[in-house]
Coordinates of C-alpha atoms in Angstrom, one line a residue:
M20 CA -20.0 4.0 22.5
S21 CA -16.7 3.1 22.8
I22 CA -14.1 1.8 20.6
A23 CA -12.3 -1.3 21.1
I24 CA -9.8 -2.3 19.3
R25 CA -8.2 -5.7 19.5
D26 CA -7.0 -8.5 17.2
V27 CA -8.0 -10.7 13.7
R28 CA -9.4 -13.6 15.5
E29 CA -8.6 -16.0 12.5
H30 CA -12.2 -17.6 12.3
E31 CA -13.1 -13.8 11.8
L32 CA -11.2 -13.3 7.9
D33 CA -14.6 -13.2 6.5
S34 CA -16.5 -10.2 8.6
V35 CA -12.4 -8.9 7.4
L36 CA -13.2 -9.7 3.9
A37 CA -16.4 -8.8 3.9
L38 CA -16.1 -5.4 4.9
N39 CA -13.4 -5.1 2.5
N40 CA -15.6 -5.9 -1.0
A41 CA -17.9 -3.5 0.6
A42 CA -15.6 -0.2 1.1
G43 CA -16.0 1.0 -2.3
P44 CA -13.0 2.3 -4.9
A45 CA -10.8 3.5 -2.7
I46 CA -9.5 0.1 -1.6
L47 CA -8.2 -3.0 -3.7
P48 CA -10.7 -5.7 -3.7
L49 CA -9.6 -9.0 -1.7
D50 CA -10.2 -12.9 -2.9
A51 CA -10.2 -15.4 0.2
A52 CA -7.5 -16.9 -0.6
R53 CA -5.3 -13.2 -0.9
L54 CA -7.0 -12.0 2.5
R55 CA -5.5 -15.7 4.4
H56 CA -2.0 -14.6 1.8
L57 CA -2.2 -11.4 4.8
F58 CA -3.0 -12.4 7.9
D59 CA -1.0 -15.1 7.5
R60 CA 1.9 -12.2 7.2
A61 CA 0.8 -8.9 8.7
E62 CA 2.3 -7.6 11.0
Y63 CA -0.5 -6.3 12.5
F64 CA -3.7 -6.8 11.4
R65 CA -5.7 -5.6 14.7
V66 CA -10.1 -4.7 13.8
A67 CA -12.6 -1.7 15.8
E68 CA -15.6 -3.5 18.1
R69 CA -18.4 -0.2 18.2
D70 CA -21.3 -2.1 20.2
G71 CA -19.9 -5.4 19.9
A72 CA -19.3 -5.6 16.4
M73 CA -17.0 -5.1 13.8
A74 CA -16.7 -1.6 12.9
G75 CA -13.0 -1.9 11.1
F76 CA -9.7 -3.0 10.6
L77 CA -5.3 -1.7 9.4
I78 CA -3.6 -4.8 8.0
G79 CA 0.0 -3.0 8.5
F80 CA 3.8 -4.2 7.6
G81 CA 7.3 -3.3 9.1
A82 CA 9.7 -2.3 6.1
Q83 CA 12.5 -5.1 6.3
A84 CA 8.4 -7.8 5.3
Q85 CA 8.3 -9.3 3.0
H86 CA 4.7 -8.3 1.3
D87 CA 4.5 -8.5 -2.5
S88 CA 2.9 -5.1 -2.7
S89 CA 4.3 -2.8 -5.3
N90 CA 3.5 0.0 -3.5
F91 CA 5.4 -1.7 -0.3
A92 CA 8.3 -1.6 -3.2
W93 CA 7.9 2.3 -3.8
F94 CA 8.0 3.5 0.2
G95 CA 11.5 1.2 0.2
A96 CA 13.1 1.7 -2.7
H97 CA 12.9 5.0 -1.6
H98 CA 13.1 5.0 2.1
P99 CA 14.9 3.5 4.6
D100 CA 12.4 1.9 6.7
F101 CA 9.1 2.4 7.7
F102 CA 6.0 1.2 8.7
Y103 CA 3.8 0.6 5.9
I104 CA -0.3 0.5 6.2
D105 CA -1.8 -0.9 3.5
R106 CA -5.4 -0.9 4.0
V107 CA -8.2 0.2 5.9
A108 CA -11.7 0.2 6.1
V109 CA -15.3 0.4 8.3
A110 CA -18.4 -0.2 7.8
S111 CA -20.4 2.4 6.0
R112 CA -22.7 3.6 8.6
R113 CA -19.8 4.0 11.2
R114 CA -17.4 6.4 8.7
G115 CA -17.1 10.0 10.4
G116 CA -17.5 7.9 13.9
G117 CA -14.4 7.9 15.0
V118 CA -13.2 4.1 14.7
G119 CA -9.9 6.2 11.4
R120 CA -8.8 7.7 13.7
A121 CA -9.4 4.6 16.8
L122 CA -7.3 2.9 14.2
Y123 CA -4.5 5.0 12.7
A124 CA -4.5 6.0 16.6
D125 CA -3.4 3.3 18.4
A126 CA -1.2 1.7 14.7
Q127 CA 1.1 5.3 15.5
S128 CA 1.5 3.7 18.8
Y129 CA 2.9 0.5 17.9
A130 CA 4.6 1.4 14.8
E131 CA 6.2 5.1 17.2
L132 CA 8.1 2.2 19.4
R133 CA 9.7 0.3 16.0
Y134 CA 9.7 2.6 13.1
P135 CA 10.4 6.2 12.4
Q136 CA 8.4 7.1 9.6
L137 CA 4.8 6.1 9.1
A138 CA 3.9 5.4 5.5
C139 CA 0.9 5.1 2.5
E140 CA -0.9 5.3 0.0
V141 CA -4.2 7.2 -1.0
F142 CA -5.6 6.4 -4.7
L143 CA -6.2 10.0 -6.6
Q144 CA -9.6 9.9 -8.0
Q145 CA -13.0 11.5 -8.5
G146 CA -14.5 11.6 -5.0
N147 CA -11.9 10.9 -2.9
D148 CA -10.8 14.0 -1.5
H149 CA -12.2 13.1 2.1
A150 CA -9.0 10.6 2.2
L151 CA -6.3 13.0 1.6
L152 CA -7.7 15.6 4.3
F153 CA -8.0 12.7 6.4
H154 CA -4.7 12.1 6.4
G155 CA -2.9 15.7 5.9
S156 CA -4.9 16.6 10.0
F157 CA -3.2 13.3 10.8
G158 CA -0.4 15.2 10.0
F159 CA 0.7 13.0 7.1
R160 CA 2.1 15.1 3.8
E161 CA 2.8 13.7 0.2
V162 CA 7.1 12.1 -0.8
G163 CA 6.3 11.2 -4.5
Q164 CA 3.1 9.6 -7.0
H165 CA 3.2 6.0 -7.9
V166 CA 1.3 4.4 -10.9
M167 CA 0.0 1.0 -9.4
A168 CA 1.7 -2.2 -11.6
G169 CA -1.7 -3.9 -13.2
H170 CA -4.6 -1.8 -12.1
D171 CA -3.4 2.0 -13.7
I172 CA -4.1 3.9 -10.6
R173 CA -1.5 6.0 -9.3
A174 CA -1.8 6.6 -5.7
A175 CA -0.1 9.6 -3.5
M176 CA 2.1 8.4 -0.9
L177 CA 2.2 9.2 1.8
M178 CA 4.5 9.6 5.1
K179 CA 4.0 10.5 8.3
G180 CA 7.6 11.4 10.8
L181 CA 6.8 9.8 14.4
C182 CA 9.2 11.3 16.8
S183 CA 8.9 9.8 19.0
Y184 CA 11.5 6.4 17.8
A185 CA 14.7 8.1 17.8
W186 CA 14.3 8.4 21.8
V187 CA 12.5 5.3 21.8
R188 CA 15.3 3.6 20.1
D189 CA 18.3 5.9 22.5
T190 CA 16.6 4.8 25.5
Y191 CA 15.4 1.1 25.3
G192 CA 16.9 0.0 21.9
D193 CA 15.4 -3.2 21.0
A194 CA 14.0 -4.5 24.4
L195 CA 10.9 -2.7 25.0
P196 CA 9.5 -3.0 29.1
D197 CA 7.4 -6.8 29.4
E198 CA 4.4 -3.8 29.4
P199 CA 0.8 -5.4 28.5
W200 CA 0.5 -2.7 26.4
L201 CA 4.1 -2.0 24.7
Q202 CA 3.4 -6.2 23.5
Q203 CA 3.2 -6.5 20.1
P204 CA -0.2 -7.4 18.6
R205 CA 0.8 -10.2 16.4
Q206 CA 3.9 -12.8 16.8
V207 CA 5.5 -11.9 13.7
A208 CA 10.2 -11.5 14.6
Q209 CA 11.4 -7.9 14.7
P210 CA 14.3 -7.5 12.3
A211 CA 17.2 -4.7 14.1
R212 CA 17.1 -1.5 13.2
P213 CA 19.3 1.7 13.1
T214 CA 18.5 5.0 15.1
G215 CA 16.0 7.6 13.0
T216 CA 15.2 11.1 13.7
C217 CA 12.8 12.8 12.9
A218 CA 12.1 14.6 10.4

């Protein structure tokens, strides 16, 4: 049973909302207005399908986005350029089946052509060791901690260097080849970025 990753469709936002709000304390709940706000502004908003049903989703923003997340602002204050994974959720019946890894692999494939680092956070609360282990096994390392304004939740701030970025920038600049697999998932203007290095 394969996992298919594709752009979210507007009519699926109710399903995304239900999936988000069923994910438990590892992710902040949303209402329909907030999800619509994310849909309208996210650079990357993709879903995973398995057996024809939505199995998960991932939302991401580039460092230059106008995004009002306090965690995103923390990364912006400490790092000049990154791709931020705002939220990811996997349906409970699909956890442990590779859906999360497929979403992260797709997000990394997108980001490494455009950004020097991936950024995300994991809430530091009892029972969330599996999330820290997952991110550690995917190459993320803690670069600080942040208490989220309005939520009083401490988060581990994680980053992962994307070693392909410097070569892609040096070779192609801002003009990636016109290949379908290189196309941006969503039509959002990309600001020019300085060349980065792999940490």
